[in-house]
GROMACS .gro file of C-alpha atoms in nm:
model
  289
    1MET     CA    1  -3.174   1.075   1.143
    2SER     CA    2  -3.200   0.906   1.509
    3ASP     CA    3  -2.833   0.803   1.693
    4LEU     CA    4  -3.106   0.478   1.723
    5SER     CA    5  -3.168   0.481   1.366
    6ALA     CA    6  -2.843   0.595   1.200
    7LEU     CA    7  -2.654   0.250   1.426
    8ALA     CA    8  -2.988   0.022   1.245
    9SER     CA    9  -2.838   0.118   0.908
   10LEU     CA   10  -2.491   0.019   0.937
   11SER     CA   11  -2.598  -0.271   1.094
   12SER     CA   12  -2.810  -0.320   0.812
   13ALA     CA   13  -2.463  -0.213   0.601
   14LEU     CA   14  -2.272  -0.458   0.813
   15THR     CA   15  -2.485  -0.744   0.753
   16ALA     CA   16  -2.569  -0.698   0.354
   17THR     CA   17  -2.140  -0.602   0.353
   18VAL     CA   18  -2.084  -0.965   0.468
   19ALA     CA   19  -2.298  -1.141   0.270
   20GLN     CA   20  -2.220  -1.002  -0.060
   21ALA     CA   21  -1.884  -1.102   0.010
   22ALA     CA   22  -1.967  -1.475   0.176
   23PRO     CA   23  -2.018  -1.722  -0.102
   24ALA     CA   24  -1.593  -1.664  -0.180
   25VAL     CA   25  -1.487  -1.768   0.138
   26VAL     CA   26  -1.414  -2.097   0.255
   27SER     CA   27  -1.238  -2.247   0.557
   28VAL     CA   28  -0.943  -2.479   0.485
   29HIS     CA   29  -0.873  -2.754   0.657
   30SER     CA   30  -0.505  -2.925   0.686
   31HIS     CA   31  -0.372  -3.129   0.932
   32ARG     CA   32  -0.506  -3.020   1.275
   33ALA     CA   33  -0.486  -2.624   1.158
   34ARG     CA   34  -0.793  -2.444   1.045
   35ALA     CA   35  -0.814  -2.115   0.853
   36THR     CA   36  -1.017  -1.919   0.598
   37GLY     CA   37  -0.948  -1.864   0.213
   38PHE     CA   38  -1.145  -1.646  -0.068
   39LEU     CA   39  -1.214  -1.755  -0.444
   40TRP     CA   40  -0.919  -1.514  -0.606
   41LYS     CA   41  -1.001  -1.715  -0.947
   42PRO     CA   42  -1.178  -1.987  -1.071
   43GLY     CA   43  -1.045  -2.352  -0.902
   44LEU     CA   44  -0.784  -2.102  -0.672
   45ILE     CA   45  -0.758  -2.007  -0.360
   46VAL     CA   46  -0.576  -1.768  -0.170
   47THR     CA   47  -0.478  -1.830   0.243
   48ALA     CA   48  -0.296  -1.755   0.534
   49ASP     CA   49   0.005  -1.896   0.445
   50GLU     CA   50   0.087  -1.958   0.855
   51GLY     CA   51  -0.263  -2.099   0.903
   52LEU     CA   52  -0.203  -2.391   0.673
   53ALA     CA   53   0.006  -2.686   0.815
   54ASP     CA   54   0.315  -2.768   0.611
   55GLU     CA   55   0.235  -3.117   0.508
   56GLY     CA   56  -0.129  -3.345   0.556
   57GLU     CA   57  -0.433  -3.349   0.274
   58ILE     CA   58  -0.636  -3.034   0.238
   59ALA     CA   59  -0.986  -2.954   0.229
   60LEU     CA   60  -1.223  -2.663   0.126
   61MET     CA   61  -1.522  -2.671   0.280
   62PHE     CA   62  -1.763  -2.357   0.117
   63ALA     CA   63  -2.059  -2.137   0.158
   64ASP     CA   64  -2.338  -2.449   0.012
   65GLY     CA   65  -2.214  -2.706   0.254
   66SER     CA   66  -1.960  -2.928   0.013
   67THR     CA   67  -1.610  -3.025   0.071
   68ARG     CA   68  -1.384  -3.088  -0.174
   69PRO     CA   69  -1.019  -3.146  -0.247
   70ALA     CA   70  -0.723  -2.932  -0.253
   71THR     CA   71  -0.327  -2.929  -0.339
   72VAL     CA   72  -0.105  -2.648  -0.277
   73ALA     CA   73   0.004  -2.470  -0.606
   74GLY     CA   74   0.250  -2.266  -0.483
   75ARG     CA   75   0.329  -2.081  -0.078
   76ASP     CA   76   0.518  -1.760   0.041
   77HIS     CA   77   0.626  -1.739   0.366
   78THR     CA   78   0.801  -1.410   0.363
   79THR     CA   79   0.443  -1.258   0.276
   80ASP     CA   80   0.176  -1.479   0.435
   81ILE     CA   81   0.041  -1.601   0.064
   82ALA     CA   82  -0.078  -1.957  -0.007
   83LEU     CA   83  -0.256  -2.039  -0.300
   84LEU     CA   84  -0.506  -2.352  -0.347
   85ARG     CA   85  -0.565  -2.501  -0.633
   86TYR     CA   86  -0.878  -2.729  -0.715
   87ASP     CA   87  -1.145  -2.906  -0.953
   88ALA     CA   88  -1.360  -2.696  -1.065
   89ILE     CA   89  -1.539  -2.636  -1.378
   90ALA     CA   90  -1.709  -2.243  -1.311
   91GLY     CA   91  -1.692  -1.986  -1.062
   92GLY     CA   92  -1.654  -1.614  -1.029
   93ALA     CA   93  -1.295  -1.436  -0.922
   94THR     CA   94  -1.298  -1.254  -0.629
   95ARG     CA   95  -1.256  -0.831  -0.715
   96LEU     CA   96  -0.975  -0.714  -0.517
   97THR     CA   97  -0.910  -0.310  -0.445
   98GLY     CA   98  -0.572  -0.135  -0.427
   99GLU     CA   99  -0.749   0.179  -0.264
  100LEU     CA  100  -0.567   0.246   0.068
  101PRO     CA  101  -0.825   0.289   0.362
  102ALA     CA  102  -0.888   0.596   0.562
  103LEU     CA  103  -0.690   0.619   0.933
  104GLY     CA  104  -1.007   0.510   1.181
  105SER     CA  105  -1.225   0.338   0.834
  106LEU     CA  106  -1.442   0.080   0.935
  107ALA     CA  107  -1.363  -0.305   0.831
  108VAL     CA  108  -1.513  -0.614   0.805
  109VAL     CA  109  -1.269  -0.947   0.824
  110ALA     CA  110  -1.549  -1.210   0.579
  111ALA     CA  111  -1.413  -1.564   0.758
  112ALA     CA  112  -1.578  -1.869   0.794
  113ASP     CA  113  -1.572  -2.199   1.067
  114HIS     CA  114  -1.683  -2.569   0.958
  115GLY     CA  115  -1.781  -2.374   0.641
  116ALA     CA  116  -2.011  -2.134   0.860
  117PRO     CA  117  -1.992  -1.790   0.746
  118THR     CA  118  -1.808  -1.581   1.031
  119ALA     CA  119  -1.774  -1.222   1.053
  120ALA     CA  120  -1.532  -0.959   1.254
  121LEU     CA  121  -1.594  -0.588   1.334
  122ALA     CA  122  -1.270  -0.281   1.310
  123MET     CA  123  -1.125  -0.033   1.224
  124ILE     CA  124  -0.857   0.030   0.992
  125SER     CA  125  -0.567   0.163   1.354
  126LYS     CA  126  -0.276   0.227   1.076
  127SER     CA  127  -0.272   0.191   0.721
  128THR     CA  128   0.056   0.356   0.544
  129GLY     CA  129   0.287   0.268   0.314
  130PRO     CA  130   0.520   0.020   0.220
  131TRP     CA  131   0.720  -0.250   0.414
  132ARG     CA  132   0.919  -0.532   0.474
  133SER     CA  133   0.872  -0.881   0.680
  134LEU     CA  134   1.042  -0.987   0.926
  135ARG     CA  135   1.131  -1.259   0.664
  136GLY     CA  136   1.204  -1.016   0.446
  137GLY     CA  137   0.842  -1.017   0.190
  138GLU     CA  138   0.792  -0.680   0.030
  139ILE     CA  139   0.463  -0.613   0.151
  140ASP     CA  140   0.289  -0.303  -0.059
  141ALA     CA  141   0.126  -0.102   0.201
  142ARG     CA  142   0.116  -0.192   0.550
  143ILE     CA  143  -0.254  -0.147   0.732
  144GLU     CA  144  -0.351  -0.250   1.046
  145LEU     CA  145  -0.631  -0.342   1.253
  146ASP     CA  146  -0.806  -0.316   1.560
  147THR     CA  147  -0.880  -0.652   1.649
  148ARG     CA  148  -0.815  -1.016   1.757
  149LEU     CA  149  -0.847  -1.319   1.530
  150ARG     CA  150  -0.940  -1.634   1.539
  151HIS     CA  151  -0.693  -1.907   1.420
  152SER     CA  152  -1.048  -1.964   1.195
  153GLN     CA  153  -1.065  -1.676   1.072
  154GLU     CA  154  -0.664  -1.607   0.940
  155GLY     CA  155  -0.632  -1.545   0.599
  156GLY     CA  156  -1.040  -1.368   0.583
  157LEU     CA  157  -1.138  -1.150   0.303
  158VAL     CA  158  -1.066  -0.794   0.473
  159LEU     CA  159  -1.366  -0.537   0.302
  160SER     CA  160  -1.369  -0.166   0.343
  161ALA     CA  161  -1.683   0.039   0.477
  162GLU     CA  162  -1.763   0.052   0.098
  163GLY     CA  163  -1.769  -0.317   0.107
  164LYS     CA  164  -1.448  -0.302  -0.112
  165ALA     CA  165  -1.224  -0.572  -0.058
  166ILE     CA  166  -0.929  -0.450  -0.027
  167GLY     CA  167  -0.702  -0.736   0.141
  168MET     CA  168  -0.657  -1.079   0.353
  169ALA     CA  169  -0.647  -1.108   0.786
  170VAL     CA  170  -0.372  -1.257   0.903
  171MET     CA  171  -0.167  -1.269   1.250
  172GLY     CA  172   0.066  -1.033   1.306
  173PRO     CA  173   0.295  -1.025   1.570
  174ARG     CA  174   0.034  -0.794   1.855
  175ARG     CA  175  -0.245  -0.733   1.615
  176THR     CA  176  -0.403  -0.793   1.253
  177LEU     CA  177  -0.230  -0.709   1.013
  178VAL     CA  178  -0.418  -0.715   0.644
  179ILE     CA  179  -0.148  -0.781   0.306
  180PRO     CA  180  -0.310  -0.615   0.055
  181ALA     CA  181  -0.481  -0.648  -0.265
  182ALA     CA  182  -0.162  -0.492  -0.499
  183THR     CA  183   0.021  -0.760  -0.264
  184ILE     CA  184  -0.185  -1.028  -0.332
  185GLU     CA  185  -0.204  -1.009  -0.691
  186ARG     CA  186   0.144  -1.016  -0.754
  187VAL     CA  187   0.249  -1.290  -0.527
  188ALA     CA  188  -0.050  -1.482  -0.631
  189GLY     CA  189   0.030  -1.347  -0.972
  190ARG     CA  190   0.330  -1.549  -0.990
  191LEU     CA  191   0.243  -1.879  -0.758
  192GLU     CA  192   0.046  -1.943  -1.019
  193SER     CA  193   0.247  -1.941  -1.283
  194HIS     CA  194   0.614  -2.026  -1.136
  195GLY     CA  195   0.427  -2.207  -0.788
  196ARG     CA  196   0.755  -2.018  -0.630
  197ILE     CA  197   0.858  -1.738  -0.495
  198ALA     CA  198   1.239  -1.680  -0.637
  199ARG     CA  199   1.445  -1.582  -0.360
  200GLY     CA  200   1.805  -1.501  -0.290
  201TYR     CA  201   2.052  -1.747  -0.218
  202LEU     CA  202   2.470  -1.783  -0.077
  203GLY     CA  203   2.498  -2.117   0.008
  204VAL     CA  204   2.621  -2.038   0.346
  205GLY     CA  205   2.576  -2.116   0.720
  206LEU     CA  206   2.652  -1.801   0.894
  207GLN     CA  207   2.663  -1.637   1.274
  208PRO     CA  208   2.709  -1.312   1.456
  209VAL     CA  209   2.992  -1.247   1.539
  210LYS     CA  210   3.119  -0.953   1.776
  211LEU     CA  211   3.441  -0.767   1.620
  212ASP     CA  212   3.567  -0.412   1.763
  213ASP     CA  213   3.409  -0.192   1.544
  214GLY     CA  214   3.099  -0.417   1.550
  215VAL     CA  215   2.960  -0.686   1.438
  216GLY     CA  216   3.050  -0.947   1.128
  217ALA     CA  217   2.903  -1.293   1.001
  218MET     CA  218   3.132  -1.595   0.992
  219VAL     CA  219   3.063  -1.837   0.793
  220MET     CA  220   3.004  -2.175   0.959
  221SER     CA  221   2.913  -2.408   0.689
  222ILE     CA  222   2.952  -2.357   0.305
  223ASP     CA  223   2.761  -2.500  -0.022
  224LYS     CA  224   3.032  -2.648  -0.181
  225ASN     CA  225   2.828  -2.642  -0.495
  226GLY     CA  226   2.630  -2.283  -0.410
  227PRO     CA  227   2.714  -1.938  -0.498
  228ALA     CA  228   2.975  -1.822  -0.211
  229ALA     CA  229   3.173  -2.104  -0.247
  230ALA     CA  230   3.210  -1.997  -0.631
  231ALA     CA  231   3.272  -1.649  -0.482
  232GLY     CA  232   3.611  -1.769  -0.279
  233LEU     CA  233   3.438  -1.806   0.010
  234ARG     CA  234   3.593  -2.016   0.311
  235GLN     CA  235   3.439  -2.227   0.623
  236GLY     CA  236   3.619  -1.975   0.907
  237ASP     CA  237   3.603  -1.585   0.736
  238VAL     CA  238   3.420  -1.322   0.870
  239ILE     CA  239   3.208  -1.081   0.717
  240THR     CA  240   3.211  -0.775   0.724
  241ALA     CA  241   3.039  -0.577   0.464
  242LEU     CA  242   2.878  -0.615   0.153
  243ASN     CA  243   2.877  -0.364  -0.138
  244ASN     CA  244   3.110  -0.107   0.156
  245GLN     CA  245   2.786  -0.140   0.401
  246THR     CA  246   2.855  -0.269   0.790
  247PHE     CA  247   2.714  -0.561   0.804
  248SER     CA  248   2.434  -0.507   1.045
  249GLY     CA  249   2.248  -0.826   1.123
  250MET     CA  250   2.132  -1.125   0.985
  251ARG     CA  251   1.746  -0.992   0.983
  252ALA     CA  252   1.889  -0.701   0.765
  253LEU     CA  253   2.096  -0.937   0.602
  254MET     CA  254   1.789  -1.165   0.467
  255ARG     CA  255   1.533  -0.916   0.375
  256GLU     CA  256   1.787  -0.836   0.105
  257LEU     CA  257   1.796  -1.170  -0.020
  258GLY     CA  258   1.488  -1.048  -0.210
  259PRO     CA  259   1.381  -1.178  -0.539
  260ALA     CA  260   1.559  -0.847  -0.713
  261SER     CA  261   1.867  -0.982  -0.540
  262VAL     CA  262   1.848  -1.353  -0.788
  263GLY     CA  263   2.162  -1.254  -1.005
  264ALA     CA  264   2.326  -0.958  -0.855
  265VAL     CA  265   2.605  -0.918  -0.779
  266VAL     CA  266   2.748  -0.768  -0.444
  267ASP     CA  267   3.113  -0.713  -0.301
  268VAL     CA  268   3.194  -0.862   0.010
  269ALA     CA  269   3.442  -0.714   0.204
  270GLY     CA  270   3.492  -0.943   0.544
  271LEU     CA  271   3.846  -1.055   0.689
  272ARG     CA  272   4.074  -1.446   0.664
  273GLY     CA  273   4.281  -1.493   0.936
  274GLY     CA  274   4.247  -1.142   1.051
  275GLU     CA  275   4.343  -0.992   0.714
  276PRO     CA  276   4.131  -0.816   0.516
  277ILE     CA  277   3.970  -0.992   0.194
  278ARG     CA  278   3.753  -0.863  -0.075
  279LEU     CA  279   3.508  -1.073  -0.300
  280ALA     CA  280   3.265  -1.059  -0.601
  281LEU     CA  281   2.979  -1.345  -0.535
  282THR     CA  282   2.663  -1.340  -0.730
  283ILE     CA  283   2.401  -1.443  -0.499
  284GLY     CA  284   2.234  -1.724  -0.691
  285GLU     CA  285   1.810  -1.867  -0.664
  286ARG     CA  286   1.728  -2.018  -0.285
  287PRO     CA  287   1.661  -2.391  -0.436
  288ALA     CA  288   1.282  -2.494  -0.329
  289ALA     CA  289   1.266  -2.629  -0.111
   0.00000   0.00000   0.00000
């Protein structure tokens, strides 16, 4: 096969892959924000949380040109997944696959802009195991693409070279990330049934402070009805360790307050007026915003 015919075959395959996915991809318009979403189940659209406005009406524009209003069924900032609900008599569903794409393989981002299909060709530049986002979300695989997204493409469906839907494209700090299928199924399923993802709650406002032997977290404010107050923490206390692990920073602490932390009892070591204290704190559930 000549180089020219090989390129033509690749081009035809990519065209067919995008065309097959296009009916399940929609434009998401919300208060001056434009993003993409895809049909997860009949009446339910998955999109990128960061591509969705915090308030205002939401409109979905489908590939056939029709427009329908939508409401937020739930959203999770830590995994960048939002679930939208709209009235649908019938409809298909996107079959997601949990297969981890091979490093260096090709992928296509199928997206939409004002309802019109768009596409971006990319290469899998990283494909590794589970990780946690900066906001503490548990992501089942670290998949990165070597392309940059337009804002309207955020939330687009990522397709493997075989045409399988492997996840959703979102904007990372420096590169495009893929929220993998396993994470979408887990989080979207929870949002569908509960409307939110439970997060751990201490009930304190903390400020990092330097100590002679490291860093601590000073209690600047406290929820009188929260877990910290119930455990006996007071304003001005300095937390130095949790479960015998030296306090290492606010980011690390936030990462530990995931869904599994709710109800857990932690041993808190700290200082009160320079004197050591030790308390047992039961992590609560963060109230709905």
